[in-house]
Amino acid sequence: MLTLADIDVDRVAALLARYGLALSRVPDGEPIPGSYWGECEAGLIGCTVFARGDTPVHSMLHEASHLIVLPPERRADVHTDATDSIAEEDAVCVLQSLLGAELPDVGADRVLADMDAWGYTFRLGSARAYVNDDADDAWAWLERAGLVDAARTLRLPD
């Protein structure tokens, strides 16, 4: 599984900053603040994503995606659990792969493979099959939120 220690953290921080988010590196061995799953999984508090070197990249992107889909005025209230609905969770699963594609040392393929390895479950058997063939509602959700265009391309903020 690809971890934060394996990639250029400055690129991740820059990507998150485009959405008004901060990445806070947690020292190795320390508990991750705001982690829903515990262990090495990323955490959320307000507009900050917390991660250690051993945090899986897909986890960090997933938690960041939860903040990205929220209106900025709601982000400050987030602590540990940001999910508002199943529809939002589905959209976040798609968005995390799109964010991975924006990181040259990650890519969507790696995010999707690591989602499968971690244990995400989808009706069609894989994260890739979900995103490509079973996520029309999630894509529509992301389009309504202004995060992707009709061609299913990520709209990056300036």
Coordinates of N, CA, C and O in Angstrom, one line a residue:
M1 N 0.8 -1.2 0.0 CA 0.0 0.0 0.0 C 0.9 1.2 0.0 O 1.8 1.3 0.8
L2 N 0.6 2.2 -0.9 CA 1.4 3.4 -1.0 C 1.1 4.3 0.3 O -0.1 4.5 0.6
T3 N 2.2 4.8 0.9 CA 2.0 5.6 2.1 C 2.5 7.0 1.8 O 3.2 7.3 0.8
L4 N 2.2 7.9 2.8 CA 2.6 9.3 2.6 C 4.1 9.4 2.6 O 4.7 10.2 1.9
A5 N 4.8 8.5 3.3 CA 6.3 8.5 3.2 C 6.9 8.2 1.8 O 8.0 8.5 1.5
D6 N 6.0 7.5 1.0 CA 6.5 7.1 -0.3 C 6.3 8.2 -1.4 O 6.8 8.0 -2.5
I7 N 5.7 9.3 -1.1 CA 5.4 10.3 -2.1 C 5.9 11.7 -1.7 O 6.3 11.9 -0.6
D8 N 5.8 12.6 -2.6 CA 6.2 14.0 -2.4 C 5.1 14.7 -1.6 O 4.0 15.1 -2.1
V9 N 5.3 14.9 -0.3 CA 4.3 15.4 0.6 C 4.0 16.9 0.3 O 2.9 17.4 0.5
D10 N 5.0 17.6 -0.2 CA 4.8 19.0 -0.6 C 3.7 19.1 -1.7 O 2.9 20.1 -1.7
R11 N 3.7 18.2 -2.6 CA 2.7 18.2 -3.7 C 1.3 17.9 -3.1 O 0.3 18.5 -3.5
V12 N 1.2 17.0 -2.2 CA 0.0 16.7 -1.5 C -0.5 18.0 -0.8 O -1.7 18.4 -0.9
A13 N 0.3 18.6 0.0 CA 0.0 19.8 0.7 C -0.5 20.9 -0.2 O -1.5 21.6 0.1
A14 N 0.2 21.1 -1.4 CA -0.2 22.1 -2.3 C -1.6 21.8 -2.9 O -2.4 22.7 -3.1
L15 N -1.9 20.5 -3.2 CA -3.2 20.1 -3.8 C -4.3 20.4 -2.8 O -5.3 21.0 -3.1
L16 N -4.1 20.0 -1.5 CA -5.1 20.3 -0.5 C -5.3 21.8 -0.3 O -6.4 22.2 -0.1
A17 N -4.2 22.5 -0.3 CA -4.3 24.0 -0.1 C -5.2 24.6 -1.2 O -5.9 25.6 -0.9
R18 N -5.2 24.1 -2.4 CA -6.1 24.6 -3.4 C -7.5 24.6 -3.0 O -8.4 25.3 -3.5
Y19 N -7.9 23.6 -2.1 CA -9.2 23.5 -1.7 C -9.4 24.1 -0.3 O -10.4 23.9 0.4
G20 N -8.4 24.9 0.2 CA -8.5 25.6 1.5 C -8.3 24.6 2.7 O -8.7 24.9 3.8
L21 N -7.6 23.5 2.4 CA -7.3 22.6 3.4 C -5.8 22.6 3.8 O -4.9 22.9 3.0
A22 N -5.5 22.1 5.0 CA -4.1 22.0 5.4 C -3.8 20.5 5.7 O -4.6 19.8 6.1
L23 N -2.5 20.1 5.4 CA -2.1 18.8 5.8 C -1.1 18.9 6.9 O -0.2 19.7 6.9
S24 N -1.4 18.2 8.0 CA -0.6 18.3 9.2 C 0.1 16.9 9.4 O -0.6 15.9 9.5
R25 N 1.4 16.9 9.3 CA 2.2 15.7 9.5 C 2.3 15.4 11.0 O 2.7 16.2 11.8
V26 N 1.9 14.2 11.3 CA 2.0 13.7 12.7 C 3.3 12.8 12.8 O 3.6 12.0 12.0
P27 N 4.0 13.0 13.9 CA 5.3 12.3 14.1 C 5.0 10.8 14.1 O 4.0 10.3 14.7
D28 N 5.9 10.0 13.5 CA 5.8 8.5 13.5 C 5.6 8.0 14.9 O 6.2 8.5 15.9
G29 N 4.6 7.1 15.1 CA 4.4 6.5 16.4 C 3.4 7.2 17.2 O 2.8 6.7 18.2
E30 N 3.1 8.5 16.9 CA 2.1 9.3 17.7 C 0.7 9.0 17.2 O 0.5 8.7 16.0
P31 N -0.3 9.1 18.0 CA -1.7 8.9 17.6 C -2.1 10.0 16.6 O -1.6 11.2 16.7
I32 N -2.9 9.7 15.6 CA -3.4 10.6 14.6 C -4.6 11.3 15.1 O -5.7 10.6 15.3
P33 N -4.6 12.6 15.3 CA -5.8 13.3 15.8 C -6.9 13.2 14.8 O -6.7 13.2 13.6
G34 N -8.2 13.0 15.3 CA -9.3 13.0 14.4 C -9.4 11.8 13.5 O -10.2 11.8 12.5
S35 N -8.7 10.7 13.8 CA -8.8 9.5 12.9 C -10.0 8.6 13.3 O -10.1 8.2 14.4
Y36 N -10.9 8.4 12.3 CA -12.1 7.6 12.5 C -11.7 6.2 12.7 O -12.3 5.5 13.5
W37 N -10.7 5.7 11.9 CA -10.4 4.3 11.9 C -9.2 3.9 12.9 O -8.9 2.8 13.1
G38 N -8.5 5.0 13.4 CA -7.4 4.7 14.3 C -6.2 4.2 13.5 O -6.1 4.4 12.3
E39 N -5.2 3.6 14.3 CA -4.0 3.1 13.7 C -3.3 4.2 12.9 O -3.1 5.3 13.3
C40 N -3.0 3.9 11.6 CA -2.3 4.8 10.7 C -3.2 5.5 9.8 O -2.8 6.3 9.0
E41 N -4.5 5.4 10.0 CA -5.5 6.1 9.1 C -5.6 7.6 9.3 O -5.5 8.0 10.5
A42 N -5.8 8.3 8.3 CA -5.8 9.8 8.3 C -6.9 10.3 9.2 O -7.9 9.6 9.5
G43 N -6.8 11.5 9.7 CA -7.8 12.1 10.6 C -8.2 13.5 10.1 O -7.5 14.1 9.3
L44 N -9.3 13.9 10.7 CA -9.9 15.2 10.3 C -10.2 16.0 11.5 O -10.9 15.5 12.4
I45 N -9.8 17.3 11.5 CA -10.3 18.2 12.5 C -10.4 19.6 11.8 O -9.4 20.1 11.3
G46 N -11.6 20.1 11.7 CA -11.7 21.4 11.0 C -11.3 21.2 9.5 O -11.6 20.3 8.8
C47 N -10.4 22.2 9.1 CA -9.9 22.2 7.7 C -8.6 21.5 7.6 O -7.9 21.7 6.6
T48 N -8.2 20.7 8.6 CA -6.9 20.0 8.6 C -7.1 18.5 8.5 O -7.9 17.9 9.1
V49 N -6.2 17.9 7.6 CA -6.1 16.5 7.4 C -4.8 16.1 8.1 O -3.8 16.7 7.9
F50 N -4.9 15.2 9.1 CA -3.7 14.7 9.8 C -3.3 13.3 9.3 O -4.1 12.5 9.0
A51 N -2.0 13.2 9.1 CA -1.4 11.9 8.6 C 0.0 11.8 9.1 O 0.7 12.7 9.3
R52 N 0.4 10.5 9.2 CA 1.8 10.1 9.5 C 2.4 9.6 8.2 O 1.8 9.4 7.2
G53 N 3.7 9.3 8.3 CA 4.4 8.7 7.2 C 3.8 7.4 6.8 O 3.9 7.0 5.6
D54 N 3.3 6.6 7.8 CA 2.7 5.3 7.4 C 1.3 5.3 7.1 O 0.6 4.3 6.9
T55 N 0.7 6.5 7.0 CA -0.7 6.7 6.6 C -0.9 6.3 5.1 O -0.1 6.9 4.2
P56 N -1.8 5.4 4.7 CA -2.0 5.1 3.3 C -2.5 6.4 2.6 O -3.3 7.1 3.1
V57 N -1.9 6.6 1.4 CA -2.3 7.7 0.6 C -3.8 7.8 0.3 O -4.4 8.8 0.4
H58 N -4.4 6.6 0.0 CA -5.8 6.5 -0.3 C -6.6 7.0 0.9 O -7.6 7.7 0.8
S59 N -6.2 6.7 2.1 CA -6.8 7.2 3.4 C -6.8 8.7 3.5 O -7.8 9.3 3.8
M60 N -5.6 9.2 3.3 CA -5.5 10.7 3.4 C -6.3 11.4 2.3 O -7.0 12.4 2.6
L61 N -6.3 10.8 1.1 CA -7.2 11.4 0.0 C -8.7 11.3 0.3 O -9.5 12.2 0.0
H62 N -9.0 10.1 0.9 CA -10.4 9.9 1.2 C -10.9 10.9 2.3 O -12.0 11.6 2.1
E63 N -10.1 11.1 3.3 CA -10.5 12.1 4.4 C -10.5 13.5 3.8 O -11.4 14.3 4.1
A64 N -9.5 13.8 3.0 CA -9.5 15.2 2.4 C -10.7 15.4 1.5 O -11.3 16.5 1.5
S65 N -11.1 14.3 0.8 CA -12.3 14.4 -0.1 C -13.6 14.7 0.7 O -14.4 15.5 0.3
H66 N -13.6 14.2 1.9 CA -14.8 14.5 2.8 C -14.9 16.0 3.1 O -15.9 16.6 3.1
L67 N -13.7 16.6 3.3 CA -13.7 18.0 3.6 C -14.0 18.8 2.3 O -14.7 19.8 2.3
I68 N -13.4 18.4 1.2 CA -13.6 19.1 -0.1 C -15.1 19.1 -0.5 O -15.6 20.2 -1.0
V69 N -15.8 18.1 -0.3 CA -17.3 18.1 -0.7 C -18.1 18.9 0.2 O -19.3 19.2 -0.1
L70 N -17.6 19.3 1.4 CA -18.4 20.1 2.3 C -18.3 21.6 2.0 O -17.3 22.0 1.6
P71 N -19.4 22.3 2.2 CA -19.3 23.8 2.0 C -18.3 24.3 3.0 O -18.2 23.8 4.1
P72 N -17.5 25.3 2.6 CA -16.4 25.8 3.5 C -16.9 26.1 4.9 O -16.2 25.9 5.9
E73 N -18.1 26.7 5.0 CA -18.6 27.1 6.3 C -18.9 25.9 7.3 O -19.0 26.1 8.5
R74 N -19.1 24.7 6.7 CA -19.3 23.5 7.5 C -18.0 22.8 8.0 O -18.1 22.0 8.9
R75 N -16.9 23.1 7.3 CA -15.7 22.4 7.6 C -15.2 22.6 9.0 O -14.7 21.7 9.6
A76 N -15.4 23.8 9.5 CA -14.9 24.1 10.9 C -15.5 23.2 12.0 O -14.8 23.0 13.0
D77 N -16.6 22.7 11.7 CA -17.3 21.8 12.7 C -16.9 20.4 12.6 O -17.3 19.6 13.5
V78 N -16.2 20.0 11.7 CA -15.8 18.6 11.5 C -14.8 18.1 12.5 O -13.8 18.8 12.7
H79 N -15.0 17.0 13.1 CA -14.1 16.4 14.0 C -14.3 14.9 13.9 O -15.3 14.3 14.3
T80 N -13.3 14.2 13.2 CA -13.3 12.8 13.1 C -14.2 12.2 12.0 O -13.8 11.5 11.2
D81 N -15.5 12.5 12.1 CA -16.5 11.9 11.2 C -17.1 13.0 10.4 O -17.9 13.8 10.9
A82 N -16.9 13.0 9.0 CA -17.4 14.0 8.2 C -18.6 13.6 7.3 O -19.2 14.4 6.6
T83 N -18.9 12.3 7.3 CA -19.9 11.8 6.4 C -21.3 12.3 6.7 O -21.7 12.2 7.9
D84 N -21.9 12.8 5.7 CA -23.3 13.4 5.9 C -24.3 12.4 5.4 O -25.4 12.4 5.8
S85 N -23.9 11.6 4.4 CA -24.9 10.7 3.8 C -24.2 9.6 3.0 O -23.0 9.7 2.7
I86 N -24.9 8.6 2.6 CA -24.3 7.5 1.7 C -24.0 8.1 0.4 O -22.9 7.8 -0.2
A87 N -24.8 9.0 -0.1 CA -24.5 9.6 -1.4 C -23.2 10.4 -1.3 O -22.4 10.4 -2.3
E88 N -23.0 11.1 -0.2 CA -21.7 11.8 -0.1 C -20.5 10.8 0.0 O -19.5 11.0 -0.6
E89 N -20.7 9.8 0.8 CA -19.6 8.8 0.9 C -19.3 8.2 -0.5 O -18.1 8.0 -0.8
D90 N -20.3 7.9 -1.3 CA -20.1 7.4 -2.7 C -19.3 8.4 -3.5 O -18.3 8.0 -4.2
A91 N -19.7 9.7 -3.4 CA -19.0 10.7 -4.2 C -17.5 10.9 -3.7 O -16.6 11.0 -4.5
V92 N -17.3 10.7 -2.4 CA -15.9 10.8 -1.9 C -15.1 9.7 -2.4 O -13.9 9.9 -2.7
C93 N -15.6 8.5 -2.6 CA -14.8 7.4 -3.1 C -14.4 7.6 -4.5 O -13.3 7.3 -4.9
V94 N -15.2 8.3 -5.3 CA -14.8 8.7 -6.7 C -13.8 9.8 -6.6 O -12.8 9.8 -7.3
L95 N -14.1 10.8 -5.8 CA -13.2 12.0 -5.8 C -11.8 11.7 -5.3 O -10.8 12.2 -5.9
Q96 N -11.6 10.7 -4.4 CA -10.3 10.4 -3.9 C -9.4 9.9 -5.1 O -8.2 10.1 -5.1
S97 N -10.0 9.1 -6.0 CA -9.3 8.6 -7.1 C -8.9 9.7 -8.1 O -7.8 9.8 -8.6
L98 N -9.8 10.7 -8.3 CA -9.5 11.9 -9.1 C -8.3 12.7 -8.5 O -7.5 13.2 -9.2
L99 N -8.3 12.9 -7.2 CA -7.3 13.6 -6.5 C -5.9 12.8 -6.7 O -4.9 13.4 -6.9
G100 N -6.0 11.5 -6.6 CA -4.8 10.7 -6.8 C -4.2 10.9 -8.2 O -3.0 11.0 -8.3
A101 N -5.1 11.1 -9.2 CA -4.6 11.3 -10.5 C -3.8 12.6 -10.7 O -3.0 12.8 -11.6
E102 N -4.1 13.6 -9.8 CA -3.4 14.9 -9.8 C -2.0 14.8 -9.2 O -1.3 15.8 -9.3
L103 N -1.7 13.7 -8.6 CA -0.4 13.6 -7.9 C 0.5 12.6 -8.8 O 0.2 11.4 -8.9
P104 N 1.5 13.2 -9.4 CA 2.3 12.4 -10.4 C 2.9 11.1 -9.8 O 3.0 10.1 -10.5
D105 N 3.2 11.1 -8.5 CA 3.8 9.9 -7.9 C 2.7 9.0 -7.3 O 3.0 8.0 -6.5
V106 N 1.4 9.2 -7.6 CA 0.3 8.4 -7.1 C -0.5 7.9 -8.2 O -0.3 6.7 -8.7
G107 N -1.4 8.6 -8.8 CA -2.2 8.2 -9.9 C -3.5 7.5 -9.4 O -3.6 6.9 -8.3
A108 N -4.5 7.6 -10.3 CA -5.8 7.0 -9.9 C -5.7 5.5 -9.8 O -6.4 4.9 -8.9
D109 N -5.0 4.9 -10.7 CA -4.9 3.4 -10.7 C -4.4 2.9 -9.3 O -4.9 1.9 -8.8
R110 N -3.4 3.6 -8.8 CA -2.8 3.1 -7.5 C -3.8 3.4 -6.4 O -4.0 2.5 -5.5
V111 N -4.5 4.5 -6.4 CA -5.5 4.7 -5.4 C -6.6 3.7 -5.4 O -7.0 3.1 -4.4
L112 N -7.1 3.3 -6.6 CA -8.2 2.3 -6.7 C -7.7 1.0 -6.3 O -8.4 0.2 -5.6
A113 N -6.5 0.6 -6.6 CA -5.9 -0.7 -6.2 C -5.7 -0.8 -4.7 O -6.1 -1.8 -4.1
D114 N -5.3 0.3 -4.1 CA -5.1 0.4 -2.7 C -6.4 0.4 -1.9 O -6.5 -0.2 -0.8
M115 N -7.5 1.0 -2.5 CA -8.8 0.9 -1.9 C -9.2 -0.6 -1.8 O -9.8 -1.0 -0.8
D116 N -9.0 -1.3 -2.9 CA -9.4 -2.7 -2.9 C -8.6 -3.5 -1.9 O -9.1 -4.3 -1.1
A117 N -7.3 -3.2 -1.8 CA -6.4 -3.9 -0.9 C -6.8 -3.6 0.6 O -6.7 -4.5 1.5
W118 N -7.2 -2.4 0.8 CA -7.6 -2.0 2.2 C -8.9 -2.7 2.6 O -9.1 -2.9 3.8
G119 N -9.8 -3.0 1.6 CA -11.0 -3.7 2.0 C -12.3 -2.9 1.6 O -13.4 -3.3 2.1
Y120 N -12.2 -1.8 0.9 CA -13.4 -1.2 0.4 C -14.2 -2.3 -0.4 O -13.6 -3.1 -1.0
T121 N -15.5 -2.3 -0.3 CA -16.3 -3.2 -1.0 C -17.3 -2.5 -1.9 O -17.9 -1.5 -1.5
F122 N -17.5 -3.0 -3.1 CA -18.4 -2.4 -4.1 C -19.1 -3.6 -4.8 O -18.6 -4.7 -4.9
R123 N -20.4 -3.3 -5.2 CA -21.2 -4.3 -5.9 C -20.5 -5.0 -7.0 O -20.7 -6.2 -7.2
L124 N -19.8 -4.3 -7.8 CA -19.1 -4.9 -9.0 C -17.8 -5.5 -8.7 O -17.1 -6.0 -9.6
G125 N -17.4 -5.5 -7.4 CA -16.2 -6.3 -7.0 C -14.9 -5.5 -6.9 O -13.9 -6.0 -6.3
S126 N -14.8 -4.3 -7.4 CA -13.6 -3.5 -7.3 C -13.9 -2.0 -7.3 O -15.0 -1.6 -7.8
A127 N -13.0 -1.2 -6.8 CA -13.1 0.2 -6.8 C -13.1 0.7 -8.3 O -13.9 1.6 -8.6
R128 N -12.3 0.2 -9.1 CA -12.2 0.6 -10.5 C -13.6 0.3 -11.2 O -14.1 1.2 -11.9
A129 N -14.1 -0.8 -11.0 CA -15.4 -1.1 -11.6 C -16.5 -0.2 -11.1 O -17.4 0.3 -11.9
Y130 N -16.5 0.1 -9.8 CA -17.4 1.1 -9.2 C -17.3 2.4 -9.9 O -18.3 3.0 -10.4
V131 N -16.1 3.0 -10.0 CA -15.9 4.3 -10.5 C -16.2 4.4 -12.0 O -16.9 5.3 -12.5
N132 N -15.9 3.3 -12.7 CA -16.1 3.3 -14.2 C -17.5 2.9 -14.6 O -18.0 3.4 -15.6
D133 N -18.1 2.0 -13.8 CA -19.4 1.4 -14.3 C -20.6 1.5 -13.4 O -21.7 1.0 -13.8
D134 N -20.4 2.0 -12.2 CA -21.5 1.8 -11.2 C -21.7 3.1 -10.4 O -22.4 3.1 -9.4
A135 N -21.0 4.2 -10.7 CA -21.0 5.4 -9.9 C -21.7 6.6 -10.5 O -21.4 7.7 -10.2
D136 N -22.7 6.3 -11.4 CA -23.3 7.4 -12.0 C -23.9 8.5 -11.0 O -23.8 9.7 -11.2
D137 N -24.5 8.0 -10.0 CA -25.1 8.9 -8.9 C -24.0 9.7 -8.3 O -24.1 10.9 -8.0
A138 N -22.8 9.1 -8.0 CA -21.7 9.8 -7.4 C -21.1 10.8 -8.3 O -20.8 11.9 -7.9
W139 N -21.0 10.5 -9.6 CA -20.5 11.4 -10.6 C -21.5 12.6 -10.7 O -21.0 13.8 -10.7
A140 N -22.8 12.3 -10.7 CA -23.8 13.4 -10.8 C -23.7 14.3 -9.5 O -23.8 15.5 -9.6
W141 N -23.5 13.7 -8.4 CA -23.4 14.4 -7.1 C -22.2 15.4 -7.2 O -22.3 16.5 -6.8
L142 N -21.0 14.9 -7.7 CA -19.8 15.7 -7.8 C -20.0 16.8 -8.8 O -19.5 17.9 -8.6
E143 N -20.8 16.5 -9.9 CA -21.0 17.5 -10.9 C -21.9 18.6 -10.3 O -21.7 19.8 -10.5
R144 N -23.0 18.3 -9.6 CA -23.8 19.3 -8.9 C -23.1 20.1 -7.9 O -23.4 21.3 -7.7
A145 N -22.1 19.5 -7.3 CA -21.3 20.2 -6.3 C -20.2 21.1 -7.0 O -19.5 21.8 -6.3
G146 N -20.1 21.0 -8.3 CA -19.1 21.8 -9.0 C -17.7 21.3 -9.0 O -16.8 22.0 -9.3
L147 N -17.5 20.0 -8.6 CA -16.2 19.5 -8.4 C -15.7 18.7 -9.7 O -14.5 18.5 -9.8
V148 N -16.6 18.3 -10.5 CA -16.3 17.7 -11.8 C -17.2 18.4 -12.9 O -18.2 18.9 -12.6
D149 N -16.7 18.3 -14.1 CA -17.6 18.8 -15.2 C -18.3 17.6 -15.9 O -18.2 16.5 -15.4
A150 N -19.1 17.9 -16.9 CA -19.9 16.9 -17.5 C -19.1 15.7 -18.1 O -19.6 14.6 -18.3
A151 N -17.8 16.0 -18.4 CA -17.0 15.0 -19.0 C -16.3 14.2 -17.9 O -15.4 13.4 -18.2
R152 N -16.7 14.4 -16.7 CA -16.1 13.7 -15.5 C -14.6 14.0 -15.3 O -13.8 13.2 -15.0
T153 N -14.3 15.3 -15.5 CA -13.0 15.8 -15.3 C -13.0 16.6 -14.1 O -13.9 17.5 -13.9
L154 N -12.0 16.4 -13.2 CA -11.9 17.2 -12.0 C -11.7 18.7 -12.3 O -10.9 19.1 -13.1
R155 N -12.5 19.5 -11.6 CA -12.3 21.0 -11.7 C -11.5 21.4 -10.5 O -12.0 21.4 -9.4
L156 N -10.3 21.8 -10.8 CA -9.4 22.2 -9.7 C -9.6 23.7 -9.5 O -9.7 24.5 -10.4
P157 N -9.7 24.1 -8.2 CA -9.8 25.5 -7.9 C -8.5 26.2 -8.2 O -7.4 25.6 -8.2
D158 N -8.6 27.5 -8.6 CA -7.4 28.3 -8.8 C -6.5 28.5 -7.6 O -6.8 28.4 -6.5

